[in-house]
Amino acid sequence: MAAGPAYGEEKGGSSSLGEPEYGHDPASGGIFAADYKRHDDLKEMLDSNKDSLKLEAMKRIVAMIARGKNASDLFPAVVKNVACKNIEVKKLVYVYLVRYAEEQQDLALLSISTFQRGLKDPNQLIRASALRVLSSIRVPIIVPIMMLAIKEAASDMSPYVRKTAAHAIPKLYSLDSDQKDQLIEVIEKLLADKTTLVAGSVVMAFEEVCPERIDLIHKNYRKLCNLLIDVEEWGQVVIINMLTRYARTQFLSPNQNESLLEESTEKAFYGSEEDDTKDAKAEAAPLAKRKPYVMDPDHRLLLRNTKPLLQSRNAAVVMAVAQLYFHLAPKAEVGVIAKALVRLLRSHSEVQYVVLQNVATMSIKRRGMFEPYLKSFYIRSTDPTQIKILKLEVLTNLANETNISTILREFQTYIRSMDKDFVAATIQAIGRCATNIGKVRDTCLNGLVQLLSNRDELVVAESVVVIKKLLQMQPAQHSEIIKHMAKLTDNIQVPMARASILWLIGEYCEHVPKIAPDVLRKMAKSFTNEEDIVKLQVINLAAKLYLTNSKQSKLLTQYVLNLAKYDQNYDIRDRARFIRQLIVPTEKSGALNKYAKKLFLAQKPAPILESSFKDRDHFQLGSLSHLLNTKAVGYQELPDWPDEAPDPSVRNVEVPEWTKCTSREKRKEKVEKPFYSDSDGESGPTESADSGTPGQARCLWLSSAAAPSEPHSPHSPSEEEEDEERAKKAKKKVALQGKKGCAETSEEEASGFESSSSGSDSGSEAEATQRKAPPSSRAVPKEISLLDLDDFTPPTPQPISSSSVISTSLVTDLEGLTLIDTSLAPTLLSPGFGAVRTYELLHRMAGEGLSVEYCFSRRPFPGDQHMVAVQIQISNNTDTEVKSLRVSEPKPLSGMRIQEFPEIEYLAPGETASVVMGIDFCDSTQAANFQLCTHTRHFYVSIQPPVGELMAPVFMSENEFRKEQGKLTGMSEITEKLMLSEKYRSDHAIVQQVTSAANVGRVPCGADNEYRFAAKTVTSGSLVLITLEQREGAAAQLTINSEKMVIGTMLVKDIIQALTQ
Amino acid sequence: QDYFGVCSEVMIKDNVVVVYEVLEEMLDNGFPLATESNILKELIKPPTILRTVVNTITGSTNVGDQLPTGQLSVVPWRRTGVKYTNNEAYFDVIEEIDAIIDKSGSTITAEIQGVIDACVKLTGMPDLTLSFMNPRLLDDVSFHPCVRFKRWESERILSFIPPDGNFRLLSYHVSAQNLVAIPVYVKHNISFRDSSSLGRFEITVGPKQTMGKTVEGVMVTSQMPKGVLNMTLTPSQGTHTFDPVTKLLSWDVGKINPQKLPSLKGTVSLQAGTSKPDENPTINLQFKIQQLAISGLKVNRLDMYGEKYKPFKGIKYMTKAGKFQVRT
């Protein structure tokens, strides 16, 4: 909008439509007689029946109007020609009519019938122009005719005429505002129009006539959003601005979640318990309760449809979209406008000025947005001063710890500029940088002190003022500077600077006890010649000195006060009197005298240097009011976000194809479901836990953990091993172990009977043991197990399952899991469930009876977060015992690290041991090579991780996901289409396949047919985001966003394989 | 500007009537109506000498008597029924370098702004696609409304039904993050002495990274400080002027011959009595390089659909200096 009205004004101004002052040119009086004559021949020409003569006459008349001469006495002659066939004559007559009709209303009525005839013309162009002129004639009598004409035109066949009708509405409204109700009806009708041509104009009419009737927009909202891109440019501007306001009233703030998290520092401003309670809630249920903010799809629609307009060639459109994004978009998405705005900086200086103003405001709130474009704001010596100062403002706003040095270097060049106003502004900018960024304060101060020796007085004066402000923050260390400045009083003539120096000396006279009285002496000498502001400061200095050092300065003070007493300025006289009473003890002096010192030498707070754009953002960006920083006529406040979203269904239109409404509700339900319920879905795929209460299901599931695994499952050996170990100690401890969880006992029991346990077996066995256990009913151990597990796992149920899958020695489990709680970032979940696949490390034949298998346990390695935990099962199939089994001579590739497992001293024949070792794969799928040693042999082995194991799941909200995804586009995005295999079309199956292919966590998602997963690579912690979009039938699209492109591509392959096989 | 070539006071005064007519079409009650110059030209034909002659003889007008058909068609920027005997489409890729060069010759900031101006004279309703060899270069683009944005988003191809005649197809921006080759360098030695009222002045311009093309139309301008009275300079090539009132020095160098670098040497006389100016002037540079797009952007191919004839296609590259400043 910014540039829009500006253009409009320029052009509107020169077009002189209905501007009466043009007619009264004093000069025209002088050549009145001559004018008369010419008017006569003009009349003759107009009366002739030759078109070319008429045209010539009309051209001259219009030229007269343009020169500001009164041509109104020709009115009757001109009006006659309104019915002329020649179009150019007609047009010029129209120009004339619009100009003079208001003055000569009666005569103008003569022409009305022509227009009425014109309204029926088969040519749409003539219909339109007739309506245009008719509505431009400001004659109150014809209001009903106009009303009728508009109504008729609003249902015209031609969209061009309808557009003109929309334009006529505000004209009629300004002529007679009583017609409002009828006009609103017409607007409502036109709003329903589907052509792009009309949309812009009617919204403009809406804004002019009834901006408060937001309810009219509801039904047309979606249509407007969708048409937006095809509407002509100026219409786009109007519509975007209107939609900004609309969205502000109809949607929830997309930043409310962030504001809770980020703006806790600003809480003081809101200062309400509301926030606190919200926070408390949020903390109470960090993951489960915080309902992720789901953007209304209509809100999203608006943002999506306006985004391409950022590429418009029209600066006004870009600016309008920019303000829309700034006011409406979630923080993460606002960044997209920066680029477009920077591009606008290349255009004309007027546009530059407006854009820079807005950038300055934005850069205060969202500094990060423009930081990458810092260099675009560097100043050229050819820029106009206005632009320079605005750029400086932006640069200052953007300054932070990292870029301050470059900015200051730039400032150094600016200081040497020839443009003195700009230099002064630069010095102030340095001052602001210095206050904002403590680190560079001393550097800045030194630089400014150097400027004090500059030859240009203005520069010196400005630096003095800024130094004064800076020194006020930390006066103690800088008495040297104060001394230096005291010397400057001899040279500097700029009053503001002199006053500043005097104030400084007075304020910190204790730091410079010797110099202060001397300065006062000098000033007393020249007192009468000083400017008022300096005089006041001299008095001030005298008073302060009198209080601190009365011995030396008593007489001087008296002298100064006497001089001031007879000063011409009453302010100075008053001040002198007031100070004399206050500080000089007399017999009458009251109680105040005692406090004089306190009054004068109180600690004064340092001034805060801040941007003049700080509070501008309460104006809608891009508006004239924002530009002027005052409220302009007709400015409409941007409404605040509503607390509760108004009913979104009002926007639903009874159009058959619009069925989204229902799916939306569904989606909402889904989101609102507590997090727990999802787990049903995710653990469901095991097919074993499909019944009973969650607790029961879980327990059952635990006990049948090995169910899906093949006979060669890793669990059986481990169980055997465990069993052995425990058997050594005491067989009767079964009851005791029951406490550790039903899973544990069940496994042990199961292994006791047979080494290759099948799931159903172990399940039933579990129950059997429980029955054996003395008084324990079925319920008791279950509860215990639940409690136990809950103790060391995060609230989500997934980790429980995984921990039990490979539970070996409970002790390490506990270690590992408790470590999760403490050492991991809260967002890093312990691994999600997935079928665990085992790999062979050493075959029985190659290992001479020793077979080793490994699997990826998907738990963080206890000792080191950057390592992938590898669970190793070693079974001794020989008939001799194996001693001192250990890892030796790891030969990791560069950067890889291996954390060996503790040496296994002894493995009896037929026994199995399970250990965990950690390997840091450096986010690559390179194999880790090492030697496995026994007391007799060495085996060279290598572990190669599938790419899906190099990561750990991360929990994030949909919003965060989108935000992160937005950052990882371009090269880091890989998209692949695939056909889902028959088996994997259901939600469960897809989730299961993906999570088993890669160690990722699911991200809640609003859309029905989309699945999102997120993970972080273990070593570098870079995000891996997976989006799977299911299309109709088996088609689907897989998108992976990751910085690590190699990982991304491999992962795509793996997941596709998992889903298509 | 499309109407009169230059927009000056005299021009507007001479053509009041046309301006009135144009403005009338453009605005309705202060709201913009039609600003597309192609459409305006159709409504009100621009004044040309030929037309005035014809008008006086035949008595016809320069107001189109037909409806602007484009307004109502799906393609508002193109009129229907365009006919040419020579079907041709020319594209000019013009890039401007904006740069600030440091005292020591290092680049402080440099970016490239480019535009593709097109002159399309094709019969009927052609549908063109233009593809680039390296579209990734373009950091930020803005299009003429005729370009299909979706196509660009997904395939990085410009697909459009062109307006008739001259128009700006797109303007783009190659950001400062990419390394920008600076095609020229300036060696300068400007010094004022405190004691005497004379200063030394010496500038040499030379080519750098020009990819073998010649640098043409070189023009050096510099705003001298106020204290400068006059300058006595001798250029090795080209002509120079110094305006003692505005203190503007300009030196029209012309073509740079890499064998013999152009230089401008001489003395600066300062106002007597005043101290030496504490700032050095910045040097603004203008130049042109034909047949080179400094960003390396290359048009791959241009295809036409929708019409049967074979158009003549042409593409031209040019690099210019935009706001090119050398700080001294």
mmCIF file of N, CA, C and O in Angstrom, chain A residues 700-734:
data_model
loop_
_atom_site.group_PDB
_atom_site.id
_atom_site.type_symbol
_atom_site.label_atom_id
_atom_site.label_comp_id
_atom_site.label_asym_id
_atom_site.label_seq_id
_atom_site.Cartn_x
_atom_site.Cartn_y
_atom_site.Cartn_z
ATOM 1 N N LEU A 700 1.502 -57.637 28.681
ATOM 2 C CA LEU A 700 1.450 -58.787 27.798
ATOM 3 C C LEU A 700 2.509 -58.661 26.728
ATOM 4 O O LEU A 700 3.210 -59.592 26.393
ATOM 5 N N TRP A 701 2.576 -57.481 26.259
ATOM 6 C CA TRP A 701 3.468 -57.239 25.165
ATOM 7 C C TRP A 701 4.897 -57.454 25.605
ATOM 8 O O TRP A 701 5.719 -57.994 24.902
ATOM 9 N N LEU A 702 5.131 -56.983 26.835
ATOM 10 C CA LEU A 702 6.480 -57.132 27.361
ATOM 11 C C LEU A 702 6.843 -58.605 27.414
ATOM 12 O O LEU A 702 7.906 -59.017 27.004
ATOM 13 N N SER A 703 5.895 -59.313 27.894
ATOM 14 C CA SER A 703 6.225 -60.714 28.101
ATOM 15 C C SER A 703 6.390 -61.442 26.780
ATOM 16 O O SER A 703 7.109 -62.423 26.691
ATOM 17 N N SER A 704 5.742 -60.956 25.803
ATOM 18 C CA SER A 704 5.881 -61.638 24.521
ATOM 19 C C SER A 704 6.788 -60.861 23.590
ATOM 20 O O SER A 704 6.591 -60.824 22.394
ATOM 21 N N ALA A 705 7.728 -60.212 24.202
ATOM 22 C CA ALA A 705 8.581 -59.313 23.426
ATOM 23 C C ALA A 705 9.252 -60.022 22.275
ATOM 24 O O ALA A 705 9.462 -59.456 21.217
ATOM 25 N N ALA A 706 9.582 -61.231 22.508
ATOM 26 C CA ALA A 706 10.342 -61.931 21.484
ATOM 27 C C ALA A 706 9.445 -62.500 20.402
ATOM 28 O O ALA A 706 9.900 -63.121 19.468
ATOM 29 N N ALA A 707 8.183 -62.296 20.574
ATOM 30 C CA ALA A 707 7.227 -62.922 19.673
ATOM 31 C C ALA A 707 7.574 -62.775 18.194
ATOM 32 O O ALA A 707 7.627 -63.764 17.472
ATOM 33 N N PRO A 708 7.771 -61.598 17.712
ATOM 34 C CA PRO A 708 7.947 -61.496 16.276
ATOM 35 C C PRO A 708 9.294 -62.001 15.785
ATOM 36 O O PRO A 708 9.489 -62.194 14.598
ATOM 37 N N SER A 709 10.192 -62.191 16.670
ATOM 38 C CA SER A 709 11.532 -62.556 16.207
ATOM 39 C C SER A 709 11.604 -64.041 15.867
ATOM 40 O O SER A 709 10.884 -64.866 16.392
ATOM 41 N N GLU A 710 12.499 -64.318 14.970
ATOM 42 C CA GLU A 710 12.656 -65.676 14.471
ATOM 43 C C GLU A 710 13.319 -66.555 15.543
ATOM 44 O O GLU A 710 13.822 -66.058 16.531
ATOM 45 N N PRO A 711 13.346 -67.825 15.275
ATOM 46 C CA PRO A 711 13.999 -68.742 16.213
ATOM 47 C C PRO A 711 15.431 -68.300 16.529
ATOM 48 O O PRO A 711 15.884 -68.471 17.636
ATOM 49 N N HIS A 712 16.096 -67.722 15.565
ATOM 50 C CA HIS A 712 17.468 -67.289 15.826
ATOM 51 C C HIS A 712 17.524 -65.943 16.487
ATOM 52 O O HIS A 712 18.411 -65.160 16.240
ATOM 53 N N SER A 713 16.537 -65.655 17.257
ATOM 54 C CA SER A 713 16.489 -64.317 17.850
ATOM 55 C C SER A 713 17.624 -64.146 18.838
ATOM 56 O O SER A 713 18.154 -65.095 19.387
ATOM 57 N N PRO A 714 17.990 -62.910 19.040
ATOM 58 C CA PRO A 714 19.108 -62.656 19.929
ATOM 59 C C PRO A 714 18.770 -62.911 21.375
ATOM 60 O O PRO A 714 19.637 -62.999 22.218
ATOM 61 N N HIS A 715 17.499 -62.982 21.630
ATOM 62 C CA HIS A 715 17.119 -63.037 23.040
ATOM 63 C C HIS A 715 17.421 -64.384 23.661
ATOM 64 O O HIS A 715 17.826 -64.471 24.800
ATOM 65 N N SER A 716 17.216 -65.370 22.846
ATOM 66 C CA SER A 716 17.372 -66.680 23.467
ATOM 67 C C SER A 716 18.775 -66.882 24.050
ATOM 68 O O SER A 716 18.880 -67.305 25.194
ATOM 69 N N PRO A 717 19.784 -66.576 23.306
ATOM 70 C CA PRO A 717 21.100 -66.780 23.916
ATOM 71 C C PRO A 717 21.274 -65.948 25.165
ATOM 72 O O PRO A 717 21.777 -66.425 26.183
ATOM 73 N N SER A 718 20.827 -64.752 25.072
ATOM 74 C CA SER A 718 21.057 -63.884 26.222
ATOM 75 C C SER A 718 20.319 -64.436 27.432
ATOM 76 O O SER A 718 20.822 -64.417 28.548
ATOM 77 N N GLU A 719 19.171 -64.927 27.150
ATOM 78 C CA GLU A 719 18.407 -65.443 28.269
ATOM 79 C C GLU A 719 19.109 -66.638 28.900
ATOM 80 O O GLU A 719 19.211 -66.761 30.116
ATOM 81 N N GLU A 720 19.579 -67.438 27.988
ATOM 82 C CA GLU A 720 20.306 -68.605 28.497
ATOM 83 C C GLU A 720 21.432 -68.177 29.409
ATOM 84 O O GLU A 720 21.603 -68.666 30.507
ATOM 85 N N GLU A 721 22.140 -67.197 28.842
ATOM 86 C CA GLU A 721 23.319 -66.732 29.575
ATOM 87 C C GLU A 721 22.936 -66.225 30.953
ATOM 88 O O GLU A 721 23.525 -66.581 31.964
ATOM 89 N N GLU A 722 21.901 -65.425 30.917
ATOM 90 C CA GLU A 722 21.445 -64.870 32.171
ATOM 91 C C GLU A 722 21.086 -65.971 33.156
ATOM 92 O O GLU A 722 21.452 -65.942 34.322
ATOM 93 N N ASP A 723 20.360 -66.852 32.575
ATOM 94 C CA ASP A 723 19.897 -67.952 33.402
ATOM 95 C C ASP A 723 21.078 -68.641 34.080
ATOM 96 O O ASP A 723 21.074 -68.869 35.285
ATOM 97 N N GLU A 724 22.058 -68.918 33.274
ATOM 98 C CA GLU A 724 23.241 -69.587 33.796
ATOM 99 C C GLU A 724 23.812 -68.824 34.966
ATOM 100 O O GLU A 724 24.059 -69.360 36.046
ATOM 101 N N GLU A 725 24.013 -67.572 34.681
ATOM 102 C CA GLU A 725 24.642 -66.727 35.688
ATOM 103 C C GLU A 725 23.892 -66.805 36.998
ATOM 104 O O GLU A 725 24.475 -66.948 38.061
ATOM 105 N N ARG A 726 22.620 -66.667 36.825
ATOM 106 C CA ARG A 726 21.822 -66.613 38.047
ATOM 107 C C ARG A 726 21.734 -67.971 38.710
ATOM 108 O O ARG A 726 21.669 -68.067 39.932
ATOM 109 N N ALA A 727 21.728 -68.931 37.866
ATOM 110 C CA ALA A 727 21.651 -70.276 38.422
ATOM 111 C C ALA A 727 22.828 -70.533 39.338
ATOM 112 O O ALA A 727 22.707 -71.217 40.353
ATOM 113 N N LYS A 728 23.933 -69.989 38.961
ATOM 114 C CA LYS A 728 25.119 -70.156 39.801
ATOM 115 C C LYS A 728 24.872 -69.634 41.199
ATOM 116 O O LYS A 728 25.268 -70.213 42.174
ATOM 117 N N LYS A 729 24.247 -68.482 41.234
ATOM 118 C CA LYS A 729 24.071 -67.840 42.539
ATOM 119 C C LYS A 729 23.049 -68.599 43.360
ATOM 120 O O LYS A 729 23.352 -69.184 44.382
ATOM 121 N N ALA A 730 21.821 -68.544 42.886
ATOM 122 C CA ALA A 730 20.789 -69.277 43.622
ATOM 123 C C ALA A 730 19.576 -69.412 42.764
ATOM 124 O O ALA A 730 19.109 -68.439 42.165
ATOM 125 N N LYS A 731 19.117 -70.598 42.695
ATOM 126 C CA LYS A 731 17.980 -70.812 41.810
ATOM 127 C C LYS A 731 16.689 -70.328 42.417
ATOM 128 O O LYS A 731 15.716 -70.062 41.722
ATOM 129 N N LYS A 732 16.713 -70.214 43.700
ATOM 130 C CA LYS A 732 15.439 -69.892 44.349
ATOM 131 C C LYS A 732 15.136 -68.397 44.341
ATOM 132 O O LYS A 732 14.155 -67.956 44.935
ATOM 133 N N LYS A 733 15.967 -67.652 43.736
ATOM 134 C CA LYS A 733 15.734 -66.206 43.762
ATOM 135 C C LYS A 733 14.686 -65.744 42.761
ATOM 136 O O LYS A 733 14.490 -64.552 42.552
ATOM 137 N N VAL A 734 14.041 -66.736 42.165
ATOM 138 C CA VAL A 734 13.059 -66.382 41.145
ATOM 139 C C VAL A 734 12.041 -65.381 41.673
ATOM 140 O O VAL A 734 11.709 -64.390 41.028
#
